[in-house]
Coordinates of C-alpha atoms in Angstrom, one line a residue:
X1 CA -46.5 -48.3 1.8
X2 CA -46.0 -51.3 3.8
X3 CA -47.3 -54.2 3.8
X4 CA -47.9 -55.5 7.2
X5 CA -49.0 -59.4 8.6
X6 CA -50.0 -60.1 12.0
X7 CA -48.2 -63.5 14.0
X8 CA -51.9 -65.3 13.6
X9 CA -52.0 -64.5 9.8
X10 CA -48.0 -64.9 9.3
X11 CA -48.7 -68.5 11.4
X12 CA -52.1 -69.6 8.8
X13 CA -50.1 -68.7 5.8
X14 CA -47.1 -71.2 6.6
X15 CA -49.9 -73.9 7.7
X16 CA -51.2 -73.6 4.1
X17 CA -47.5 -73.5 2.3
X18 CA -46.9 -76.1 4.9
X19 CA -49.9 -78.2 3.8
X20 CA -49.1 -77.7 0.2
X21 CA -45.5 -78.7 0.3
X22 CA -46.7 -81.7 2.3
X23 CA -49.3 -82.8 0.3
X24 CA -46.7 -82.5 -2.8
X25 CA -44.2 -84.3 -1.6
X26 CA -46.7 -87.1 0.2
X27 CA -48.0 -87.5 -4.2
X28 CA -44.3 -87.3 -5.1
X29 CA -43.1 -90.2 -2.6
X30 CA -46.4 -92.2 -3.5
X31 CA -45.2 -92.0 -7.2
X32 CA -41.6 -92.7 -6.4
X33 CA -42.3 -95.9 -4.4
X34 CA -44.4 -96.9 -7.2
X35 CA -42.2 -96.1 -10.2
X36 CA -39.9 -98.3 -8.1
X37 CA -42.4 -101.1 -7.5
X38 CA -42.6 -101.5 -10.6
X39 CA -39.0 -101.1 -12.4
X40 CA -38.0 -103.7 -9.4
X41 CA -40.3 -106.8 -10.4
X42 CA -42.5 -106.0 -7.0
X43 CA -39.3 -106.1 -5.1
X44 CA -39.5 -102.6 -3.1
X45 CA -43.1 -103.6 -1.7
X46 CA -41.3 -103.5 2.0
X47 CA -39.7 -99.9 1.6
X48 CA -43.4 -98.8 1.0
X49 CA -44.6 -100.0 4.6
X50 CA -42.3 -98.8 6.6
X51 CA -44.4 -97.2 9.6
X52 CA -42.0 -96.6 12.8
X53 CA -44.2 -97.9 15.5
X54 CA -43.7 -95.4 18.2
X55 CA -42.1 -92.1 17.7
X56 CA -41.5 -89.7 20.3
X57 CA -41.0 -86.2 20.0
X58 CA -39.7 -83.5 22.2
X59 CA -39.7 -79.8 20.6
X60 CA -36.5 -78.2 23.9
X61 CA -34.2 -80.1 25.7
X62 CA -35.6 -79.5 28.9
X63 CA -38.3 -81.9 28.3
X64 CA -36.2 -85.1 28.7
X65 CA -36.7 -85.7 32.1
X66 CA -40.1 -86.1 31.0
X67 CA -39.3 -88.6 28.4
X68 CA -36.1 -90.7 29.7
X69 CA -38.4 -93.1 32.0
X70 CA -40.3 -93.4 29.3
X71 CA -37.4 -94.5 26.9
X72 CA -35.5 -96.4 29.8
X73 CA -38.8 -98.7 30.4
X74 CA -38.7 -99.4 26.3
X75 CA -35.1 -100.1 26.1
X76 CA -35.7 -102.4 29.3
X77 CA -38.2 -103.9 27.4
X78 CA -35.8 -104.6 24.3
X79 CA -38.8 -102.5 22.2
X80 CA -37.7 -100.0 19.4
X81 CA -38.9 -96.9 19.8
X82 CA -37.3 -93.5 18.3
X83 CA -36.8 -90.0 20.0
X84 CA -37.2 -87.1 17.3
X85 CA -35.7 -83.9 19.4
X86 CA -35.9 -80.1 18.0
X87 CA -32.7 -79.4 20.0
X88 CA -29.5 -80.0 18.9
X89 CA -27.9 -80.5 22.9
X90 CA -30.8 -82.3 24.2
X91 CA -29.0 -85.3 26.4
X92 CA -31.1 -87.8 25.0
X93 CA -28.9 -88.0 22.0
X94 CA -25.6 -88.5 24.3
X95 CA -27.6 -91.5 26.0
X96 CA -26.4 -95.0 25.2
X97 CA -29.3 -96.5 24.3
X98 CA -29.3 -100.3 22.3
X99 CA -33.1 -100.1 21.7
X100 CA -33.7 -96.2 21.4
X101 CA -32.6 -94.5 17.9
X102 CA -32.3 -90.3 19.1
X103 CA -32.5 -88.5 16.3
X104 CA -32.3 -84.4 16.1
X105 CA -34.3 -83.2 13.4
X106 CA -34.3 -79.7 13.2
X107 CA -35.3 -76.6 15.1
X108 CA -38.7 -74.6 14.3
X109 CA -40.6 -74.8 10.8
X110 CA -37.4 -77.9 10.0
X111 CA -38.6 -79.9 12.6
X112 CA -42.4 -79.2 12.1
X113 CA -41.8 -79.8 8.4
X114 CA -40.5 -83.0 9.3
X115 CA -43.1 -84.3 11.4
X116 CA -46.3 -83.1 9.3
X117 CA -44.9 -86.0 7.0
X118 CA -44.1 -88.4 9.8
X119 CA -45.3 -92.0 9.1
X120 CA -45.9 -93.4 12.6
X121 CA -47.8 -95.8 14.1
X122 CA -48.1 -93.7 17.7
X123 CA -46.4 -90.3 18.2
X124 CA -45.9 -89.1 21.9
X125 CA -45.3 -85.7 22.9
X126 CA -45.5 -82.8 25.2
X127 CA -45.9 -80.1 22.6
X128 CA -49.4 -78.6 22.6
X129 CA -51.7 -77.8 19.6
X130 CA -51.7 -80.0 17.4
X131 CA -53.3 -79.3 13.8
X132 CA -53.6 -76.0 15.6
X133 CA -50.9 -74.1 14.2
X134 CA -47.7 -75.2 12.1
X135 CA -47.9 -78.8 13.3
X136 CA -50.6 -80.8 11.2
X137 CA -51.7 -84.3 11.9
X138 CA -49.7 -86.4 9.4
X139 CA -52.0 -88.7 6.9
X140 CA -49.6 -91.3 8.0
X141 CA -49.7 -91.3 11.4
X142 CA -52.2 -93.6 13.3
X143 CA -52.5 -92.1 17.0
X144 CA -51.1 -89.1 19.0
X145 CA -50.7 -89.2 22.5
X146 CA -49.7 -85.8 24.7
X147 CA -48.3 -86.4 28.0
X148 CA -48.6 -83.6 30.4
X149 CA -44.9 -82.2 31.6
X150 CA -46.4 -81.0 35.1
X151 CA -48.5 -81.7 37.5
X152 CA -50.4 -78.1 37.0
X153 CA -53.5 -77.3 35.3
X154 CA -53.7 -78.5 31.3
X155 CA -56.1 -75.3 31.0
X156 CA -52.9 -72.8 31.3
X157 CA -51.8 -74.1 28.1
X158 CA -53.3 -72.1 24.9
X159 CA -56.6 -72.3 24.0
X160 CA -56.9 -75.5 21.7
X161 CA -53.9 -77.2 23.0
X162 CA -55.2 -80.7 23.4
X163 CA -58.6 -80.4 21.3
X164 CA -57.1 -82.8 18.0
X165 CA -55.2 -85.5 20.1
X166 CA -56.2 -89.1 19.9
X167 CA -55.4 -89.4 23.6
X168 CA -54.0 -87.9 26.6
X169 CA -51.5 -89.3 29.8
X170 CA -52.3 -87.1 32.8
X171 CA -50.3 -86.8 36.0
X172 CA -53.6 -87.3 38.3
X173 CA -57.5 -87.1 38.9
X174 CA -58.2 -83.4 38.1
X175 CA -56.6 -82.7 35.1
X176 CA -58.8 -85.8 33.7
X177 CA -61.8 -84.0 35.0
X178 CA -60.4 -80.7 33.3
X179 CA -59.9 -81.5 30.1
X180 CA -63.2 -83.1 30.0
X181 CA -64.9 -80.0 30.9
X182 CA -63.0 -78.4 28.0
X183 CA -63.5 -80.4 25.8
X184 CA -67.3 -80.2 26.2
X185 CA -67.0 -76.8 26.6
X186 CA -65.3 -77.0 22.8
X187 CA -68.0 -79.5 21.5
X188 CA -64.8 -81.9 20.5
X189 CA -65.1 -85.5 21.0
X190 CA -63.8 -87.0 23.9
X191 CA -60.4 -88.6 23.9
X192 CA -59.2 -91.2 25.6
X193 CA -57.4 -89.7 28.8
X194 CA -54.8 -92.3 31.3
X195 CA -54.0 -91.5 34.5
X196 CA -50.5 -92.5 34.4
X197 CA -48.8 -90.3 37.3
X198 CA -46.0 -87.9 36.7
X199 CA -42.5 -89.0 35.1
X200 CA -40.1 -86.1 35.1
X201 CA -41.6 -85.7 39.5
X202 CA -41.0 -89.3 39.3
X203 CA -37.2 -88.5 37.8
X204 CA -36.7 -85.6 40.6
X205 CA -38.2 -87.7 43.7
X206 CA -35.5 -90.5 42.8
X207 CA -32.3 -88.5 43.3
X208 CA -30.1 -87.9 46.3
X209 CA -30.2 -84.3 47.4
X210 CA -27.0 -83.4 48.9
X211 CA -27.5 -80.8 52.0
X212 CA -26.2 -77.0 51.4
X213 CA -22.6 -76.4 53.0
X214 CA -23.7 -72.5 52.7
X215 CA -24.6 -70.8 56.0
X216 CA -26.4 -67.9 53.9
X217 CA -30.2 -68.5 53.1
X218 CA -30.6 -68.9 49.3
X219 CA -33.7 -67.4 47.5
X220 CA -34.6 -68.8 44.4
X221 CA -37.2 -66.2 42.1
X222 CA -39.2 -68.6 39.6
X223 CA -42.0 -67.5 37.6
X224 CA -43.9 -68.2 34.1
X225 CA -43.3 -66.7 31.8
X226 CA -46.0 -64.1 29.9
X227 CA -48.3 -60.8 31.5
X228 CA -49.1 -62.1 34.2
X229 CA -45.4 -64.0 35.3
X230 CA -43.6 -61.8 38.1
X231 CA -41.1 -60.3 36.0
X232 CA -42.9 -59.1 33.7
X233 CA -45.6 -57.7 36.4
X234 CA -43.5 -56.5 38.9
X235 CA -39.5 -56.4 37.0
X236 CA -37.1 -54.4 39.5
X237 CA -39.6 -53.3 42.2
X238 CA -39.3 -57.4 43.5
X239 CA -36.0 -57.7 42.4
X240 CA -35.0 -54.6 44.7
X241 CA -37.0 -55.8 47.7
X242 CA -35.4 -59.0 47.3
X243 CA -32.1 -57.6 47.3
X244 CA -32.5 -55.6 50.1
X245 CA -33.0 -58.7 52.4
X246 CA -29.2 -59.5 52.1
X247 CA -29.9 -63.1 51.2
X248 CA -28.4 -64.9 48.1
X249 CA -31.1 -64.0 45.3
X250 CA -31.4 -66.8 42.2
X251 CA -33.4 -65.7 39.6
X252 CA -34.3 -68.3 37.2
X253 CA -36.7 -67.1 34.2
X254 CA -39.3 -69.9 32.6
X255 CA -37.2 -70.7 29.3
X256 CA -39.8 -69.3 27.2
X257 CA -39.0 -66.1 28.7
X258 CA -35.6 -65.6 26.8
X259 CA -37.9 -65.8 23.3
X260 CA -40.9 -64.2 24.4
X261 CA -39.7 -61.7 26.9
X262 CA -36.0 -61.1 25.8
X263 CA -35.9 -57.2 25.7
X264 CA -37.7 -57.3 29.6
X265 CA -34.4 -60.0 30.7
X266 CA -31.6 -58.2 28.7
X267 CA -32.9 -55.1 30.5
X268 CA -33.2 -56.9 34.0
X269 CA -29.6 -59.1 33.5
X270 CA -27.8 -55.4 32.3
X271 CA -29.1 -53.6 35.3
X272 CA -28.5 -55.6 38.2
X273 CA -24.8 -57.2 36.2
X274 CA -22.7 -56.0 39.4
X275 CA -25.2 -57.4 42.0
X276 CA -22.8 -60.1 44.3
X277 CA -25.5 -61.7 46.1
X278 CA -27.6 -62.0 42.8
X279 CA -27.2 -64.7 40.1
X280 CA -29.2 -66.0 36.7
X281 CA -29.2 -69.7 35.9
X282 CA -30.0 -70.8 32.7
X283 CA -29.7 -74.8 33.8
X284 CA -31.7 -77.3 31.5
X285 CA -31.9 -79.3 34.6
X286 CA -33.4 -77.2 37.9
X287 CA -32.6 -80.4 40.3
X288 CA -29.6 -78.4 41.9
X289 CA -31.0 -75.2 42.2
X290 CA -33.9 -76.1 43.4
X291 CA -31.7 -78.3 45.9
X292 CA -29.9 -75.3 47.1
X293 CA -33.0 -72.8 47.7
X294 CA -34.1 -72.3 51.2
X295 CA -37.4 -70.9 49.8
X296 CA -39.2 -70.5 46.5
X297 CA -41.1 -67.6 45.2
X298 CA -43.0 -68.1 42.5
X299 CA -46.5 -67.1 40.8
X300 CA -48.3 -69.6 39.1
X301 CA -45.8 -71.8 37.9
X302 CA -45.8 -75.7 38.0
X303 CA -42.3 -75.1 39.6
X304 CA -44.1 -74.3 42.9
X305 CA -45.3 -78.6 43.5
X306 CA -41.6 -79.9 42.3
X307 CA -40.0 -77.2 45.2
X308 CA -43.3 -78.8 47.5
X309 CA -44.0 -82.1 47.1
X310 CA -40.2 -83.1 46.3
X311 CA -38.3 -81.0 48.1
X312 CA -40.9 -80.2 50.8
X313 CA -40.0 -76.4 51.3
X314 CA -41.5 -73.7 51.5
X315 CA -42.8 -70.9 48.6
X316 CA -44.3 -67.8 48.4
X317 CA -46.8 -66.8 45.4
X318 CA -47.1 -63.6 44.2
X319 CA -50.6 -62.2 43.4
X320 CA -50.4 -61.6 40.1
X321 CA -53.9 -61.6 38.6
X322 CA -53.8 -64.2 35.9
X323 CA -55.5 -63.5 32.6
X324 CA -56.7 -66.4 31.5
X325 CA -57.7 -64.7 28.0
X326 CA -55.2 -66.3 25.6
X327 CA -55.7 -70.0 27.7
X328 CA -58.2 -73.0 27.4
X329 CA -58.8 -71.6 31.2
X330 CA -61.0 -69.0 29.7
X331 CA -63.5 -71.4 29.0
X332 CA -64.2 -72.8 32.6
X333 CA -66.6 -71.9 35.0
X334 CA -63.9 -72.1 38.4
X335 CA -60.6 -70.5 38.6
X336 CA -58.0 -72.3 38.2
X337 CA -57.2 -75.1 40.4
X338 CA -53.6 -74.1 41.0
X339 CA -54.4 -70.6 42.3
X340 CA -57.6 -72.5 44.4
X341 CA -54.9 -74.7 46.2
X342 CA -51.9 -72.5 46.5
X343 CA -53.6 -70.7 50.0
X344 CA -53.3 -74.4 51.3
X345 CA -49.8 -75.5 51.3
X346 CA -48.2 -71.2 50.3
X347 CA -47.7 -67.8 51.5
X348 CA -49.0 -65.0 49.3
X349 CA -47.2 -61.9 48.9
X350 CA -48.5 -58.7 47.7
X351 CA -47.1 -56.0 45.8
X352 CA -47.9 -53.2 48.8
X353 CA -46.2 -55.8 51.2
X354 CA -42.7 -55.9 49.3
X355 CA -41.1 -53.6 52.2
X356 CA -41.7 -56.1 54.6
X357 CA -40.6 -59.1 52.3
X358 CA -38.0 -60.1 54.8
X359 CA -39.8 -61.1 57.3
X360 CA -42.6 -62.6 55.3
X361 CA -39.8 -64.6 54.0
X362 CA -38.3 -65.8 57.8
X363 CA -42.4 -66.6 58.6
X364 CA -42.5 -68.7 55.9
X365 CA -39.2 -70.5 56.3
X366 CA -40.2 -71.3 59.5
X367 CA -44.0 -72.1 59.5
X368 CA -43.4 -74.5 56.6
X369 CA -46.9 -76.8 55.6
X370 CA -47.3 -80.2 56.9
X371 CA -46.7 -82.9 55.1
X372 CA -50.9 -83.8 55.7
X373 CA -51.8 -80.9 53.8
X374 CA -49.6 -81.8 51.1
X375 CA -50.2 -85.2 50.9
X376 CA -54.0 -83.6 50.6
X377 CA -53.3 -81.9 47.2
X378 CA -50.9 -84.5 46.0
X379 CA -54.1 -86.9 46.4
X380 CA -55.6 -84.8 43.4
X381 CA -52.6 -84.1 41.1
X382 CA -49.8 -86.7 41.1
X383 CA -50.7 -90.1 41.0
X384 CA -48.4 -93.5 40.7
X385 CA -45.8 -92.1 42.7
X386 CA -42.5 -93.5 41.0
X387 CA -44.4 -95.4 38.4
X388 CA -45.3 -93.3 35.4
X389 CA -42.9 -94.5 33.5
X390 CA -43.4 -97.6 33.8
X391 CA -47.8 -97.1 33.1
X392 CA -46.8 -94.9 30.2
X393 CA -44.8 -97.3 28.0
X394 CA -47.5 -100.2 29.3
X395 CA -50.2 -97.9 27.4
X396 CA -48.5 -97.0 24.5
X397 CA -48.0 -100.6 23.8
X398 CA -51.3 -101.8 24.5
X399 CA -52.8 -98.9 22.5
X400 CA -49.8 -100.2 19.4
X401 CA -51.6 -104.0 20.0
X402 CA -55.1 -102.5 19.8
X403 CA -54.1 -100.5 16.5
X404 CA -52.5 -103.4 14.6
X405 CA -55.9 -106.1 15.6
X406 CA -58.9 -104.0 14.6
X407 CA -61.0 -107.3 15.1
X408 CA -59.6 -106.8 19.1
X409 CA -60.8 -103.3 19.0
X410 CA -64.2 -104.2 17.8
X411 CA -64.6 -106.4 20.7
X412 CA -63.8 -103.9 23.2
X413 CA -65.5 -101.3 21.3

């Protein structure tokens, strides 16, 4: 007989051998460092103590563009800070940086192995769940501080995401008041939460976007990734609709689809291989593709506001029924606030209206939304407009200054 261990127990069982390891080598290194103390006369007091003061870490690529204005503002600066990436072609090691050390430092449990026995005065990052699953909070590690990589709802991430940070950087006004409903909702204290604006928006709002020499409308399919993402709701039957319009078709899958949904794209990429008018792009940056679409059809996806609010074109959303059962969502009272404000500045599209997707693609091309009810939802979700970066590295070395003078902190306690 088999013996057979679900993903949650698999995941529990390497947080303990994880957290035994850890705690092993944390004893081992204390005895080390002492053992050397000692045989050097007191010499080798420094190597003991030394804490890198920030630490930043990305677990893909594609989150650079949420973490360059970050790392420019510090190397403006003249500050040291170092970038720990999980990707071995993320461009943040190809940067010429004087004041920022990039460092790759594995990919999966290597990189997760490494930073459960990080020793860090503040650790920024995007990656959710914390002390969750195989990423523990490190003994030696002062603060952590999530920054949000959209301007979306924090409740789509999985439930827990955020509930063991020390602090959180949010794009704008709602997502504060979100994650302090959830975090009453999980009877966890409350962190502290910045409003610092959006950087990788910021990053996207900044660059020139050359016009199309094409004369053929380009349609760019983007969804999440997951049950309720397009492709995995609807697969060929909106892929053939789509076709039959005679436009150019884009398809570009979330990234997490090629891990969680692989069997679904092979399927999809095999069948539709001799399609002219229909492409794939894999691009760690969407800047040009997202240039080039006339029109954006989407689900739920954070993609929809970058196509919006930076490109200011029009998107259709596909009703696809999200199920918030696996998300933080799960534990609020409204929907979520994507899907409220999507009717407001989108066109919906329906499964039973795919015949007529042409035209409801023409309608929407030329009935874009006005830039007042954009500038409407913008008001809730992106704040700081081209200064993120710039707030971002002002709080993490504030909050550095307020770690090392506790008698500071008491006063403002």
């Amino acid at each position: 007989m088999f013996l057979y261990i679900d993903p949650g127990t698999g995941s529990m069982l390497f947080s303990i051998l994880i957290g035994v390891v850890s705690t092993a080598l944390f004893f081992g290194q204390r005895l080390f460092m002492k053992l050397k103390f000692i045989l050097s006369g007191g010499k080798a007091a420094k190597i003991s103590n030394s804490k890198i003061p920030y630490v930043i870490f990305s677990d893909h690529k594609r989150y650079w563009n949420v973490f360059k204005p970050i790392c420019d503002e510090f190397e403006k600066r003249g500050i040291d800070i170092v970038y720990w990436t999980a990707s071995p072609d993320d461009p943040g090691l190809s940067e010429k940086y004087e004041h920022v050390k990039a460092e790759f430092i594995g990919e999966g449990n290597k990189a997760f192995a490494r930073l459960n026995m990080m020793n860090a005065g503040i650790c920024l990052s995007t990656t959710p769940g914390l002390d969750v699953y195989q990423w523990k909070r490190s003994k030696n590690v002062d603060y952590y501080v999530h920054i949000v990589h959209m301007i979306s709802d924090p409740s789509s991430y999985r439930m827990f995401a955020l509930d063991f940070y020390d602090a959180v950087l949010v794009s704008g006004p709602y997502q504060m008041e979100q994650i302090r409903q959830i975090e009453e909702k999980h009877g966890v204290p409350a962190k502290e939460i910045k409003t610092v604006g959006c950087t990788y928006m910021d990053m996207l709002n900044n660059r020139e976007r050359p016009k199309s020499e094409s004369n053929q409308k380009t349609i760019l399919l983007a969804p999440t990734w997951g049950e309720s993402g397009i492709l995995s709701r609807f697969g060929e039957k909106i892929i053939d609709a789509l076709l039959n319009t005679g436009y150019e078709i884009v398809i570009r899958p979330h990234p997490q689809s090629y891990t969680a949904e692989k069997d679904l794209l092979d399927n999809l990429v095999k069948k539709y291989a001799d399609c002219k008018n229909l492409s794939w792009n894999r691009d760690n940056d969407n800047f040009d593709v997202l240039n080039k679409a006339d029109l954006l059809i989407s689900d739920y996806s954070g993609v929809i506001f970058d196509f919006a609010f930076v490109f200011k074109k029009p998107f259709i959303y596909a009703d696809t029924s999200f199920n918030s059962a696996p998300y933080d969502a799960a534990w609020l009272d409204e929907e979520l606030w994507t899907i409220r404000v999507l009717p407001e500045i989108g066109h919906q599209l329906k499964e039973e209206d795919f015949p007529q997707i042409k035209s409801i693609i023409d309608n929407a091309i030329s009935s874009n939304s006005s830039d007042s009810q954009r500038d409407k939802i913008i008001e809730q979700c992106w704040s700081n407009i081209g200064s993120a970066g710039k707030l971002a590295a002002d709080y993490l070395i504030e909050k550095s200054n307020e770690l090392n003078n506790p008698k500071k902190m008491e006063k403002t306690a």
